[in-house]
Amino acid sequence: QIQPVESGGGSVQAGGSLRLSCKVPEDTSRRCTMDWYRQAAGGQRGWVSSLFNDDDAVYIDAVKGRFTASKDSAKGTVYLQMNNLKPQDTAVYFCKPRGGDRCIGVWGQGTQVTVSS
């Protein structure tokens, strides 16, 4: 099982930007779909984005046009660029691979994003 390591969170004001990183084995980032999730305090974990192994990506409507998923497979790192952040983006963000027997992931510790108005 693959345990990602997330980093890059922090505290910003509304309208600011952050870039989250998700470190996985290099071959994982090449062959697996990489999903981003977030969980606000007291809420359920919800899907945010999927980055497919052909570099195509999909997003929830709430972040379309503001968030961009990408990867550097040579570094085994997946990114989530978050621009024009809003207070409702405040959450712990997680990444997780999926897509077959060699893409089974477990939850990491996540990275906290806090956006103040």
PDB file of C-alpha atoms in Angstrom:
ATOM      1  CA  GLN A   1       0.000   0.000   0.000  1.00  0.00           C
ATOM      2  CA  ILE A   2       1.115   3.498  -0.807  1.00  0.00           C
ATOM      3  CA  GLN A   3       1.060   6.234   1.804  1.00  0.00           C
ATOM      4  CA  PRO A   4       1.355   9.711   0.316  1.00  0.00           C
ATOM      5  CA  VAL A   5       3.014  12.550   2.182  1.00  0.00           C
ATOM      6  CA  GLU A   6       1.247  15.877   1.791  1.00  0.00           C
ATOM      7  CA  SER A   7       2.815  19.273   2.427  1.00  0.00           C
ATOM      8  CA  GLY A   8       2.537  22.912   1.484  1.00  0.00           C
ATOM      9  CA  GLY A   9      -0.475  23.976   3.505  1.00  0.00           C
ATOM     10  CA  GLY A  10      -0.607  27.159   5.524  1.00  0.00           C
ATOM     11  CA  SER A  11      -2.624  30.215   6.453  1.00  0.00           C
ATOM     12  CA  VAL A  12      -3.472  32.819   3.825  1.00  0.00           C
ATOM     13  CA  GLN A  13      -5.949  35.597   3.330  1.00  0.00           C
ATOM     14  CA  ALA A  14      -8.805  35.311   0.896  1.00  0.00           C
ATOM     15  CA  GLY A  15      -7.562  35.797  -2.635  1.00  0.00           C
ATOM     16  CA  GLY A  16      -4.184  34.298  -1.846  1.00  0.00           C
ATOM     17  CA  SER A  17      -2.505  31.212  -3.289  1.00  0.00           C
ATOM     18  CA  LEU A  18      -0.912  28.030  -2.054  1.00  0.00           C
ATOM     19  CA  ARG A  19       0.672  25.061  -3.783  1.00  0.00           C
ATOM     20  CA  LEU A  20       0.189  21.715  -2.128  1.00  0.00           C
ATOM     21  CA  SER A  21       2.562  18.826  -2.770  1.00  0.00           C
ATOM     22  CA  CYS A  22       1.954  15.108  -2.521  1.00  0.00           C
ATOM     23  CA  LYS A  23       4.992  12.839  -2.461  1.00  0.00           C
ATOM     24  CA  VAL A  24       4.615   9.246  -3.662  1.00  0.00           C
ATOM     25  CA  PRO A  25       6.937   6.711  -5.270  1.00  0.00           C
ATOM     26  CA  GLU A  26       7.930   7.812  -8.762  1.00  0.00           C
ATOM     27  CA  ASP A  27       6.203   4.924 -10.515  1.00  0.00           C
ATOM     28  CA  THR A  28       3.000   5.630  -8.597  1.00  0.00           C
ATOM     29  CA  SER A  29       2.770   9.140  -9.990  1.00  0.00           C
ATOM     30  CA  ARG A  30       3.329   7.797 -13.502  1.00  0.00           C
ATOM     31  CA  ARG A  31       0.785   4.972 -13.602  1.00  0.00           C
ATOM     32  CA  CYS A  32      -1.909   5.879 -11.068  1.00  0.00           C
ATOM     33  CA  THR A  33      -4.729   8.359 -10.976  1.00  0.00           C
ATOM     34  CA  MET A  34      -4.014  10.794  -8.150  1.00  0.00           C
ATOM     35  CA  ASP A  35      -6.990  12.145  -6.257  1.00  0.00           C
ATOM     36  CA  TRP A  36      -7.148  15.148  -3.963  1.00  0.00           C
ATOM     37  CA  TYR A  37      -9.655  15.291  -1.123  1.00  0.00           C
ATOM     38  CA  ARG A  38     -10.389  17.780   1.621  1.00  0.00           C
ATOM     39  CA  GLN A  39     -12.044  17.662   5.000  1.00  0.00           C
ATOM     40  CA  ALA A  40     -13.238  20.722   6.850  1.00  0.00           C
ATOM     41  CA  ALA A  41     -13.431  20.667  10.635  1.00  0.00           C
ATOM     42  CA  GLY A  42     -16.492  18.715  11.691  1.00  0.00           C
ATOM     43  CA  GLY A  43     -17.233  17.702   8.123  1.00  0.00           C
ATOM     44  CA  GLN A  44     -16.825  14.690   5.916  1.00  0.00           C
ATOM     45  CA  ARG A  45     -13.908  14.119   3.587  1.00  0.00           C
ATOM     46  CA  GLY A  46     -14.865  15.031   0.054  1.00  0.00           C
ATOM     47  CA  TRP A  47     -13.328  14.649  -3.374  1.00  0.00           C
ATOM     48  CA  VAL A  48     -11.732  17.747  -4.934  1.00  0.00           C
ATOM     49  CA  SER A  49      -9.794  16.703  -8.008  1.00  0.00           C
ATOM     50  CA  SER A  50      -8.467  13.766 -10.011  1.00  0.00           C
ATOM     51  CA  LEU A  51      -5.292  13.865 -12.086  1.00  0.00           C
ATOM     52  CA  PHE A  52      -5.155  11.010 -14.573  1.00  0.00           C
ATOM     53  CA  ASN A  53      -1.970   9.420 -15.847  1.00  0.00           C
ATOM     54  CA  ASP A  54      -2.398  11.204 -19.197  1.00  0.00           C
ATOM     55  CA  ASP A  55      -2.269  14.524 -17.279  1.00  0.00           C
ATOM     56  CA  ASP A  56      -5.933  15.245 -17.836  1.00  0.00           C
ATOM     57  CA  ALA A  57      -7.665  16.508 -14.682  1.00  0.00           C
ATOM     58  CA  VAL A  58     -11.174  17.014 -13.369  1.00  0.00           C
ATOM     59  CA  TYR A  59     -12.403  19.130 -10.477  1.00  0.00           C
ATOM     60  CA  ILE A  60     -15.431  19.798  -8.345  1.00  0.00           C
ATOM     61  CA  ASP A  61     -17.383  22.821  -9.535  1.00  0.00           C
ATOM     62  CA  ALA A  62     -16.453  24.818  -6.436  1.00  0.00           C
ATOM     63  CA  VAL A  63     -12.769  24.937  -7.414  1.00  0.00           C
ATOM     64  CA  LYS A  64     -12.915  24.950 -11.225  1.00  0.00           C
ATOM     65  CA  GLY A  65     -10.884  27.775 -12.657  1.00  0.00           C
ATOM     66  CA  ARG A  66      -9.042  28.282  -9.353  1.00  0.00           C
ATOM     67  CA  PHE A  67      -7.286  24.968  -8.660  1.00  0.00           C
ATOM     68  CA  THR A  68      -4.920  23.142 -10.996  1.00  0.00           C
ATOM     69  CA  ALA A  69      -3.557  19.633 -10.487  1.00  0.00           C
ATOM     70  CA  SER A  70      -0.248  18.657 -12.032  1.00  0.00           C
ATOM     71  CA  LYS A  71       2.671  16.316 -11.460  1.00  0.00           C
ATOM     72  CA  ASP A  72       6.405  15.938 -11.814  1.00  0.00           C
ATOM     73  CA  SER A  73       6.774  12.194 -12.184  1.00  0.00           C
ATOM     74  CA  ALA A  74      10.555  12.373 -12.115  1.00  0.00           C
ATOM     75  CA  LYS A  75      10.214  13.676  -8.565  1.00  0.00           C
ATOM     76  CA  GLY A  76       7.264  11.472  -7.676  1.00  0.00           C
ATOM     77  CA  THR A  77       5.351  14.574  -6.715  1.00  0.00           C
ATOM     78  CA  VAL A  78       1.818  15.653  -7.468  1.00  0.00           C
ATOM     79  CA  TYR A  79       0.783  19.264  -6.989  1.00  0.00           C
ATOM     80  CA  LEU A  80      -2.414  21.158  -6.369  1.00  0.00           C
ATOM     81  CA  GLN A  81      -2.029  24.833  -7.232  1.00  0.00           C
ATOM     82  CA  MET A  82      -4.737  26.772  -5.454  1.00  0.00           C
ATOM     83  CA  ASN A  83      -5.402  30.356  -6.493  1.00  0.00           C
ATOM     84  CA  ASN A  84      -7.977  32.922  -5.415  1.00  0.00           C
ATOM     85  CA  LEU A  85      -8.533  31.003  -2.208  1.00  0.00           C
ATOM     86  CA  LYS A  86     -11.781  31.470  -0.325  1.00  0.00           C
ATOM     87  CA  PRO A  87     -12.617  30.900   3.354  1.00  0.00           C
ATOM     88  CA  GLN A  88     -14.730  27.918   2.324  1.00  0.00           C
ATOM     89  CA  ASP A  89     -11.553  26.252   1.027  1.00  0.00           C
ATOM     90  CA  THR A  90     -10.357  25.920   4.620  1.00  0.00           C
ATOM     91  CA  ALA A  91      -9.786  22.222   5.265  1.00  0.00           C
ATOM     92  CA  VAL A  92      -7.208  19.496   5.650  1.00  0.00           C
ATOM     93  CA  TYR A  93      -6.182  18.364   2.180  1.00  0.00           C
ATOM     94  CA  PHE A  94      -5.242  14.787   1.348  1.00  0.00           C
ATOM     95  CA  CYS A  95      -4.038  12.977  -1.746  1.00  0.00           C
ATOM     96  CA  LYS A  96      -4.437   9.308  -2.575  1.00  0.00           C
ATOM     97  CA  PRO A  97      -3.625   7.133  -5.570  1.00  0.00           C
ATOM     98  CA  ARG A  98      -6.079   4.783  -7.250  1.00  0.00           C
ATOM     99  CA  GLY A  99      -6.366   2.692 -10.381  1.00  0.00           C
ATOM    100  CA  GLY A 100      -5.658  -0.986  -9.927  1.00  0.00           C
ATOM    101  CA  ASP A 101      -3.795  -3.390  -7.716  1.00  0.00           C
ATOM    102  CA  ARG A 102      -0.554  -1.400  -7.877  1.00  0.00           C
ATOM    103  CA  CYS A 103      -2.281   1.871  -6.980  1.00  0.00           C
ATOM    104  CA  ILE A 104      -3.798   1.018  -3.639  1.00  0.00           C
ATOM    105  CA  GLY A 105      -3.229   3.887  -1.264  1.00  0.00           C
ATOM    106  CA  VAL A 106      -3.851   4.684   2.365  1.00  0.00           C
ATOM    107  CA  TRP A 107      -4.598   8.047   3.884  1.00  0.00           C
ATOM    108  CA  GLY A 108      -1.692  10.242   4.871  1.00  0.00           C
ATOM    109  CA  GLN A 109      -1.793  12.899   7.551  1.00  0.00           C
ATOM    110  CA  GLY A 110      -2.868  15.621   5.158  1.00  0.00           C
ATOM    111  CA  THR A 111      -1.925  19.272   5.144  1.00  0.00           C
ATOM    112  CA  GLN A 112      -3.952  22.077   6.715  1.00  0.00           C
ATOM    113  CA  VAL A 113      -5.119  25.004   4.609  1.00  0.00           C
ATOM    114  CA  THR A 114      -6.656  27.949   6.412  1.00  0.00           C
ATOM    115  CA  VAL A 115      -8.108  30.888   4.508  1.00  0.00           C
ATOM    116  CA  SER A 116      -9.167  33.986   6.427  1.00  0.00           C
ATOM    117  CA  SER A 117     -11.536  36.633   5.166  1.00  0.00           C
TER     118      SER A 117
END
